[in-house]
Amino acid sequence: MGDSTGDTGSSMHGVSTEKTGKYDLPVDLEDRATVFKLFSFAKPHMRTFHLSWISFSTCFVSTFAAAPLVPIIRENLNLTKQDVGNAGVASVSGSIFSRLVMGAVCDLLGPRYGCAFLVMLSAPTVFSMSFVSGAAGFITVRFMIGFCLATFVSCQYWMSTMFTSKIIGLVNGTAAGWGNMGGGITQLLMPVVYEIIRRCGATAFTAWRIAFFVPGWLHIIMGILVLTLGQDLPGGNRKAVEKKGKVVQDKLGKIMWCAVSNYRTWIFVLLYGYSMGVELSTDNVIAEYFFDRFHLKLHTAGIIAASFGMANFFARPAGGYASDIAAKYFGMRGRLWALWIIQTAGGLFCVWLGLANTLVTAIVAMVLFSLGAQAACGATFAIVPFVSRRALGIISGLTGAGGNFGSGLTQLIFFSTSQFTTEQGLTWMGVMIVACTLPVMLIHFPQWGSMFRPPSTDPVKGTAEYYYVSEWNEEEKQKNMHQGSVAFAINAKSEDGRNAPSTIAV
Amino acid sequence: SRISMAIHKSLFASLLICLLFQISHGATKERLFSDLEKGALEVTAKPSRESVLDAGIDKLSITWKLSSTATKEAEFTTIKVKLCYAPVSQVDRPWRKTENELFKDKSCPHKIITRAYDKSPQSFEYTLERDIPTGTYFVRAYAVDAKDHEVAFGQSTDEAKSTNLFSVQAISGRHKSLDIASVCFSVFSVLALLVFFVNEKRKAKIEQSK
């Protein structure tokens, strides 16, 4: 078992030095799995998948652990509505920065250490809830815990070393969706843990602090599991892996320019802020909302709130799948329409949720809202890979950051002031979702068209190849750096719709 | 598609059920606070000391008796005494809002004592519970009839809720043992990580030097 460092700073922990052995799954030339076997734990591919999504989910559990307990915490710490709202904003703001840094950390240390470092170093932030005695402490601790949501990046990065690019969309979508489920699990877990601790004799204002030890321990357990059971690379002959040598390094400045100068990037940043963003905001406010508005017990409110986040289990993959079906018949235009319809529907259900006066109506509206918002997340990342081939990583990162930014902004405007009641806030949030989804109509691909305009008929500029290769200048093309984009453009013919020669999904 | 048909059907059914609920719920008339007889009981609440009271430690001496102006005395079966928030503790805290509809009102969430109605003056020595939040309070006693509906009330403060208020300081909820456990687990987490990391780097160096 070699343990020196492999390519890109990743450790060779767990990698066999023998010749390419038999894997449980069929693999490609880089030993990345070509199929996705959900219920297997075989090393290295599926084991990595499960370690990865469970650690990401654990971070969601701890980031939103305070939300269902707010009715108790607000009395213990004498919080005002503004304090509760500001803490919610803080909980999603930290990861805007940590997600950007995590990319570099994965490059330097590898995704296994990236994940383990973040998860184990953020455990102390979770435990420090024991010390909080006022609004300032509460907001600070929620901010610090929120940093660990950067495990999203290590999760997706790790998947791309283990699974081939043809299925990486489904794998990443499932991993992200199941990770986001943690936001729902926590709404169920924390009130139950709190109740058990109370029954054991602790007073309310101590019991919630003890309850935070549970997500803290989960961090430690997952960190250790990742360190002992995880591996950065699938394996195979170490010499073969090393022989490949370093990939031609692209310049960070160029990639950034590629990402930032493409107007579609910014539209997706906005859009994701109103699909993922509103999902995060709702994770923070929904349990308290049901507790206060409908006079429910804490764990009843928790169960209802949990079903919002848990819908991620199938809703996010379903959104990606719906996008794929739309693409099969209508190409990229179908994907854009699918995204607009799903996200707008989610917004309308959110408006309905705010207007619902009875418990049953509210629950129905909430479930439909969750399906809309989460499927929209899946549908968004079904299109993002096509915005740019060269700058995919950065655009994905920016889009992800947009989600958190949208969440912080929405919580700040609608849920942190006495100007709106929570139900008014939900209604206005729904209106904002519908409004901020309209820009999807502006996304136009010359080679595939947009929602209302057909593709360009220009024989040169209207091709996928022109679109992707134009990200490189002449000098770079001389060095053949653009070959990946050429191959990508050929594969992307599937987005032409029914006239596509093959249905190769990227 | 059979599954999606089933989902459609169940969604439609649940929508129908909601509509029915809404229709039936809107039919009953809500009981209002403004309908209750004011000042039917004379209530006093004397704190055990003059400064801010500590939850879990300090006491209130509460007394209540029938007021001479009361008219609905025949209906009184039970007296429910509650701790209520003064307006200053309701600012920026919509979960403590005063509402006229009795079932919606959240300004008196803390139960002190419930006793069967007795014509003679009553008293009770109340030790502030450990889950009382920091705030300013007064005491209100509701007179409840046999159907468990409130009919009258009396409170230890005036109608504007500005006199005879007392302040409570909540317990912190923190414990030294909790703080210590927290530090121990945090240190363990960081150390475990460092030990793994250093160990692995060391093994890698040994491998490379072979």
Short mmCIF file of N, CA and C in Angstrom, two decimals, chain B residues 59-177:
data_model
loop_
_atom_site.label_atom_id
_atom_site.label_comp_id
_atom_site.label_asym_id
_atom_site.label_seq_id
_atom_site.Cartn_x
_atom_site.Cartn_y
_atom_site.Cartn_z
N LYS B 59 -39.44 34.04 44.26
CA LYS B 59 -40.85 33.67 44.34
C LYS B 59 -41.75 34.87 44.13
N LEU B 60 -43.01 34.54 43.80
CA LEU B 60 -44.06 35.54 43.73
C LEU B 60 -45.16 35.14 44.71
N SER B 61 -45.63 36.11 45.46
CA SER B 61 -46.80 35.83 46.31
C SER B 61 -48.03 36.30 45.57
N ILE B 62 -48.84 35.35 45.12
CA ILE B 62 -50.00 35.70 44.29
C ILE B 62 -51.27 35.52 45.10
N THR B 63 -52.17 36.51 45.05
CA THR B 63 -53.48 36.35 45.69
C THR B 63 -54.56 36.72 44.68
N TRP B 64 -55.72 36.06 44.79
CA TRP B 64 -56.84 36.46 43.94
C TRP B 64 -58.14 36.27 44.71
N LYS B 65 -59.09 37.19 44.50
CA LYS B 65 -60.41 37.07 45.11
C LYS B 65 -61.43 37.73 44.20
N LEU B 66 -62.65 37.37 44.46
CA LEU B 66 -63.73 37.87 43.63
C LEU B 66 -63.88 39.38 43.83
N SER B 67 -64.01 40.09 42.75
CA SER B 67 -64.19 41.54 42.83
C SER B 67 -65.66 41.86 43.09
N SER B 68 -65.89 43.01 43.72
CA SER B 68 -67.27 43.38 44.03
C SER B 68 -68.07 43.70 42.77
N THR B 69 -67.36 44.01 41.68
CA THR B 69 -68.07 44.39 40.45
C THR B 69 -68.40 43.19 39.56
N ALA B 70 -68.01 41.99 39.97
CA ALA B 70 -68.21 40.81 39.10
C ALA B 70 -69.68 40.46 38.96
N THR B 71 -70.08 40.06 37.73
CA THR B 71 -71.48 39.70 37.51
C THR B 71 -71.67 38.25 37.08
N LYS B 72 -70.63 37.64 36.51
CA LYS B 72 -70.81 36.29 35.95
C LYS B 72 -70.36 35.20 36.92
N GLU B 73 -70.35 35.49 38.19
CA GLU B 73 -69.76 34.57 39.17
C GLU B 73 -70.35 33.17 39.12
N ALA B 74 -71.61 33.07 38.77
CA ALA B 74 -72.29 31.77 38.77
C ALA B 74 -71.63 30.77 37.82
N GLU B 75 -70.99 31.29 36.75
CA GLU B 75 -70.41 30.39 35.75
C GLU B 75 -69.01 29.90 36.12
N PHE B 76 -68.38 30.57 37.14
CA PHE B 76 -66.98 30.22 37.40
C PHE B 76 -66.84 28.82 37.95
N THR B 77 -66.01 27.97 37.29
CA THR B 77 -65.73 26.64 37.83
C THR B 77 -64.27 26.52 38.23
N THR B 78 -63.39 27.04 37.37
CA THR B 78 -61.96 26.92 37.63
C THR B 78 -61.30 28.28 37.45
N ILE B 79 -60.21 28.49 38.17
CA ILE B 79 -59.40 29.70 37.97
C ILE B 79 -58.04 29.27 37.43
N LYS B 80 -57.65 29.87 36.29
CA LYS B 80 -56.34 29.57 35.72
C LYS B 80 -55.48 30.81 35.87
N VAL B 81 -54.39 30.66 36.62
CA VAL B 81 -53.49 31.80 36.85
C VAL B 81 -52.29 31.66 35.92
N LYS B 82 -51.99 32.75 35.20
CA LYS B 82 -50.90 32.68 34.22
C LYS B 82 -49.95 33.86 34.34
N LEU B 83 -48.74 33.62 33.87
CA LEU B 83 -47.72 34.66 33.83
C LEU B 83 -47.75 35.26 32.42
N CYS B 84 -47.90 36.58 32.33
CA CYS B 84 -48.07 37.22 31.02
C CYS B 84 -46.97 38.24 30.75
N TYR B 85 -46.67 38.44 29.45
CA TYR B 85 -45.64 39.40 29.05
C TYR B 85 -46.19 40.82 29.08
N ALA B 86 -45.39 41.73 29.62
CA ALA B 86 -45.71 43.15 29.52
C ALA B 86 -45.35 43.62 28.12
N PRO B 87 -45.97 44.70 27.64
CA PRO B 87 -45.74 45.16 26.25
C PRO B 87 -44.26 45.31 25.89
N VAL B 88 -43.43 45.76 26.83
CA VAL B 88 -42.02 45.98 26.50
C VAL B 88 -41.33 44.67 26.12
N SER B 89 -41.81 43.54 26.64
CA SER B 89 -41.20 42.26 26.29
C SER B 89 -41.79 41.66 25.03
N GLN B 90 -42.77 42.36 24.42
CA GLN B 90 -43.37 41.83 23.20
C GLN B 90 -42.82 42.52 21.95
N VAL B 91 -42.03 43.60 22.16
CA VAL B 91 -41.50 44.35 21.03
C VAL B 91 -40.56 43.47 20.22
N ASP B 92 -40.70 43.46 18.88
CA ASP B 92 -39.82 42.68 18.01
C ASP B 92 -39.86 41.19 18.30
N ARG B 93 -40.91 40.73 18.95
CA ARG B 93 -41.01 39.29 19.24
C ARG B 93 -42.42 38.83 18.89
N PRO B 94 -42.72 38.66 17.60
CA PRO B 94 -44.09 38.35 17.18
C PRO B 94 -44.64 37.05 17.76
N TRP B 95 -43.78 36.18 18.27
CA TRP B 95 -44.28 34.94 18.87
C TRP B 95 -44.87 35.18 20.27
N ARG B 96 -44.83 36.44 20.73
CA ARG B 96 -45.45 36.74 22.02
C ARG B 96 -46.62 37.71 21.84
N LYS B 97 -47.13 37.80 20.62
CA LYS B 97 -48.10 38.85 20.29
C LYS B 97 -49.42 38.67 21.02
N THR B 98 -50.05 39.80 21.37
CA THR B 98 -51.38 39.80 21.94
C THR B 98 -52.39 39.80 20.81
N GLU B 99 -53.31 38.82 20.82
CA GLU B 99 -54.35 38.76 19.81
C GLU B 99 -55.70 38.73 20.51
N ASN B 100 -56.71 39.31 19.86
CA ASN B 100 -58.02 39.32 20.49
C ASN B 100 -58.66 37.93 20.50
N GLU B 101 -58.42 37.15 19.43
CA GLU B 101 -58.99 35.80 19.42
C GLU B 101 -58.26 34.97 20.44
N LEU B 102 -58.97 34.42 21.39
CA LEU B 102 -58.33 33.77 22.54
C LEU B 102 -57.40 32.63 22.15
N PHE B 103 -57.81 31.83 21.14
CA PHE B 103 -56.97 30.67 20.83
C PHE B 103 -55.67 31.09 20.14
N LYS B 104 -55.66 32.32 19.58
CA LYS B 104 -54.44 32.79 18.90
C LYS B 104 -53.52 33.56 19.84
N ASP B 105 -54.08 34.02 20.96
CA ASP B 105 -53.30 34.91 21.81
C ASP B 105 -52.10 34.20 22.42
N LYS B 106 -50.95 34.84 22.35
CA LYS B 106 -49.73 34.20 22.86
C LYS B 106 -49.06 35.01 23.95
N SER B 107 -49.80 35.96 24.52
CA SER B 107 -49.13 36.83 25.48
C SER B 107 -49.07 36.22 26.87
N CYS B 108 -49.79 35.15 27.15
CA CYS B 108 -49.77 34.53 28.48
C CYS B 108 -49.46 33.04 28.39
N PRO B 109 -48.27 32.67 27.98
CA PRO B 109 -48.00 31.25 27.75
C PRO B 109 -47.63 30.45 28.99
N HIS B 110 -47.24 31.13 30.09
CA HIS B 110 -46.70 30.36 31.22
C HIS B 110 -47.76 30.12 32.29
N LYS B 111 -48.07 28.84 32.52
CA LYS B 111 -49.09 28.49 33.52
C LYS B 111 -48.48 28.57 34.92
N ILE B 112 -49.20 29.20 35.83
CA ILE B 112 -48.73 29.25 37.22
C ILE B 112 -49.45 28.18 38.02
N ILE B 113 -50.79 28.31 38.10
CA ILE B 113 -51.55 27.31 38.86
C ILE B 113 -52.99 27.31 38.36
N THR B 114 -53.63 26.16 38.44
CA THR B 114 -55.06 26.04 38.11
C THR B 114 -55.77 25.50 39.34
N ARG B 115 -56.78 26.20 39.78
CA ARG B 115 -57.50 25.74 40.99
C ARG B 115 -58.98 25.85 40.77
N ALA B 116 -59.70 24.98 41.42
CA ALA B 116 -61.17 25.08 41.37
C ALA B 116 -61.60 26.40 42.00
N TYR B 117 -62.67 26.98 41.49
CA TYR B 117 -63.10 28.27 42.00
C TYR B 117 -63.62 28.17 43.43
N ASP B 118 -63.16 29.11 44.25
CA ASP B 118 -63.61 29.15 45.64
C ASP B 118 -64.00 30.59 45.96
N LYS B 119 -65.14 30.75 46.66
CA LYS B 119 -65.61 32.11 46.96
C LYS B 119 -64.61 32.89 47.80
N SER B 120 -63.88 32.17 48.69
CA SER B 120 -62.98 32.88 49.62
C SER B 120 -61.69 33.29 48.89
N PRO B 121 -61.01 34.32 49.43
CA PRO B 121 -59.76 34.78 48.79
C PRO B 121 -58.71 33.67 48.76
N GLN B 122 -57.99 33.53 47.67
CA GLN B 122 -57.00 32.48 47.49
C GLN B 122 -55.61 33.08 47.40
N SER B 123 -54.61 32.28 47.73
CA SER B 123 -53.23 32.74 47.55
C SER B 123 -52.36 31.56 47.14
N PHE B 124 -51.23 31.89 46.57
CA PHE B 124 -50.31 30.86 46.11
C PHE B 124 -48.90 31.43 46.10
N GLU B 125 -47.95 30.62 46.59
CA GLU B 125 -46.55 31.03 46.58
C GLU B 125 -45.89 30.37 45.36
N TYR B 126 -45.56 31.18 44.37
CA TYR B 126 -45.08 30.62 43.09
C TYR B 126 -43.58 30.84 42.97
N THR B 127 -42.84 29.73 42.78
CA THR B 127 -41.41 29.85 42.49
C THR B 127 -41.24 29.90 40.98
N LEU B 128 -40.58 30.93 40.51
CA LEU B 128 -40.42 31.10 39.06
C LEU B 128 -39.73 29.88 38.45
N GLU B 129 -40.36 29.28 37.43
CA GLU B 129 -39.80 28.08 36.80
C GLU B 129 -38.49 28.39 36.10
N ARG B 130 -37.71 27.33 35.87
CA ARG B 130 -36.41 27.54 35.25
C ARG B 130 -36.48 27.75 33.75
N ASP B 131 -37.68 27.61 33.16
CA ASP B 131 -37.74 27.88 31.72
C ASP B 131 -38.43 29.20 31.42
N ILE B 132 -38.56 30.08 32.42
CA ILE B 132 -39.13 31.41 32.19
C ILE B 132 -38.04 32.27 31.53
N PRO B 133 -38.33 32.87 30.38
CA PRO B 133 -37.32 33.70 29.72
C PRO B 133 -37.15 35.05 30.42
N THR B 134 -36.05 35.71 30.11
CA THR B 134 -35.81 37.06 30.61
C THR B 134 -36.90 37.98 30.08
N GLY B 135 -37.47 38.83 30.95
CA GLY B 135 -38.51 39.74 30.47
C GLY B 135 -39.22 40.43 31.60
N THR B 136 -40.21 41.22 31.23
CA THR B 136 -41.03 41.95 32.20
C THR B 136 -42.43 41.36 32.16
N TYR B 137 -43.00 41.13 33.34
CA TYR B 137 -44.24 40.35 33.40
C TYR B 137 -45.28 40.96 34.33
N PHE B 138 -46.52 40.43 34.19
CA PHE B 138 -47.56 40.64 35.21
C PHE B 138 -48.31 39.32 35.30
N VAL B 139 -49.25 39.25 36.26
CA VAL B 139 -49.99 38.01 36.47
C VAL B 139 -51.46 38.23 36.11
N ARG B 140 -52.04 37.27 35.41
CA ARG B 140 -53.47 37.35 35.06
C ARG B 140 -54.14 36.06 35.48
N ALA B 141 -55.38 36.19 36.01
CA ALA B 141 -56.15 35.02 36.40
C ALA B 141 -57.41 34.97 35.54
N TYR B 142 -57.59 33.88 34.80
CA TYR B 142 -58.80 33.69 33.98
C TYR B 142 -59.81 32.88 34.77
N ALA B 143 -61.08 33.28 34.73
CA ALA B 143 -62.15 32.47 35.31
C ALA B 143 -62.77 31.68 34.17
N VAL B 144 -62.79 30.37 34.34
CA VAL B 144 -63.20 29.47 33.27
C VAL B 144 -64.47 28.74 33.67
N ASP B 145 -65.39 28.55 32.71
CA ASP B 145 -66.65 27.87 33.06
C ASP B 145 -66.51 26.35 32.84
N ALA B 146 -67.65 25.66 33.01
CA ALA B 146 -67.62 24.20 32.97
C ALA B 146 -67.24 23.66 31.59
N LYS B 147 -67.45 24.49 30.53
CA LYS B 147 -67.12 24.04 29.18
C LYS B 147 -65.67 24.36 28.83
N ASP B 148 -64.90 24.77 29.84
CA ASP B 148 -63.50 25.16 29.66
C ASP B 148 -63.37 26.39 28.76
N HIS B 149 -64.38 27.27 28.79
CA HIS B 149 -64.29 28.53 28.07
C HIS B 149 -64.07 29.65 29.07
N GLU B 150 -63.15 30.58 28.71
CA GLU B 150 -62.92 31.71 29.61
C GLU B 150 -64.13 32.63 29.60
N VAL B 151 -64.50 33.12 30.80
CA VAL B 151 -65.64 34.05 30.86
C VAL B 151 -65.25 35.40 31.45
N ALA B 152 -64.22 35.40 32.29
CA ALA B 152 -63.82 36.65 32.94
C ALA B 152 -62.35 36.55 33.31
N PHE B 153 -61.78 37.69 33.69
CA PHE B 153 -60.39 37.65 34.14
C PHE B 153 -60.10 38.81 35.07
N GLY B 154 -58.92 38.71 35.73
CA GLY B 154 -58.43 39.83 36.53
C GLY B 154 -56.92 39.81 36.40
N GLN B 155 -56.27 40.95 36.53
CA GLN B 155 -54.81 40.95 36.40
C GLN B 155 -54.18 41.88 37.42
N SER B 156 -52.89 41.63 37.68
CA SER B 156 -52.18 42.36 38.73
C SER B 156 -51.76 43.75 38.27
N THR B 157 -52.03 44.09 37.02
CA THR B 157 -51.63 45.40 36.52
C THR B 157 -52.86 46.14 36.01
N ASP B 158 -52.68 47.38 35.53
CA ASP B 158 -53.84 48.13 35.04
C ASP B 158 -54.15 47.73 33.59
N GLU B 159 -55.16 48.41 32.99
CA GLU B 159 -55.58 48.01 31.65
C GLU B 159 -54.49 48.28 30.62
N ALA B 160 -53.68 49.32 30.83
CA ALA B 160 -52.60 49.65 29.89
C ALA B 160 -51.37 48.79 30.11
N LYS B 161 -51.41 47.92 31.11
CA LYS B 161 -50.30 47.03 31.45
C LYS B 161 -49.02 47.82 31.72
N SER B 162 -49.15 48.85 32.57
CA SER B 162 -47.96 49.65 32.83
C SER B 162 -47.58 49.72 34.31
N THR B 163 -48.45 49.30 35.21
CA THR B 163 -48.13 49.39 36.64
C THR B 163 -47.86 48.00 37.21
N ASN B 164 -47.17 47.99 38.36
CA ASN B 164 -46.95 46.74 39.10
C ASN B 164 -46.30 45.64 38.28
N LEU B 165 -45.42 46.01 37.35
CA LEU B 165 -44.74 44.98 36.57
C LEU B 165 -43.47 44.56 37.30
N PHE B 166 -43.03 43.34 37.05
CA PHE B 166 -41.77 42.89 37.66
C PHE B 166 -40.91 42.23 36.59
N SER B 167 -39.61 42.27 36.78
CA SER B 167 -38.67 41.73 35.79
C SER B 167 -38.07 40.43 36.26
N VAL B 168 -37.83 39.55 35.29
CA VAL B 168 -37.23 38.25 35.59
C VAL B 168 -35.97 38.08 34.74
N GLN B 169 -34.95 37.52 35.36
CA GLN B 169 -33.73 37.17 34.62
C GLN B 169 -33.71 35.66 34.48
N ALA B 170 -33.60 35.17 33.24
CA ALA B 170 -33.64 33.72 33.01
C ALA B 170 -32.35 33.06 33.47
N ILE B 171 -32.38 31.75 33.64
CA ILE B 171 -31.13 31.01 33.88
C ILE B 171 -30.34 31.01 32.57
N SER B 172 -29.04 30.82 32.69
CA SER B 172 -28.25 30.86 31.46
C SER B 172 -28.36 29.56 30.69
N GLY B 173 -28.57 28.47 31.39
CA GLY B 173 -28.62 27.17 30.73
C GLY B 173 -27.25 26.57 30.55
N ARG B 174 -26.22 27.35 30.85
CA ARG B 174 -24.86 26.82 30.70
C ARG B 174 -24.44 26.08 31.96
N HIS B 175 -23.56 25.13 31.77
CA HIS B 175 -23.03 24.38 32.92
C HIS B 175 -21.55 24.18 32.73
N LYS B 176 -20.82 24.18 33.84
CA LYS B 176 -19.38 23.98 33.73
C LYS B 176 -19.07 22.63 33.10
N SER B 177 -19.82 21.58 33.49
CA SER B 177 -19.52 20.24 32.97
C SER B 177 -19.72 20.21 31.46
#
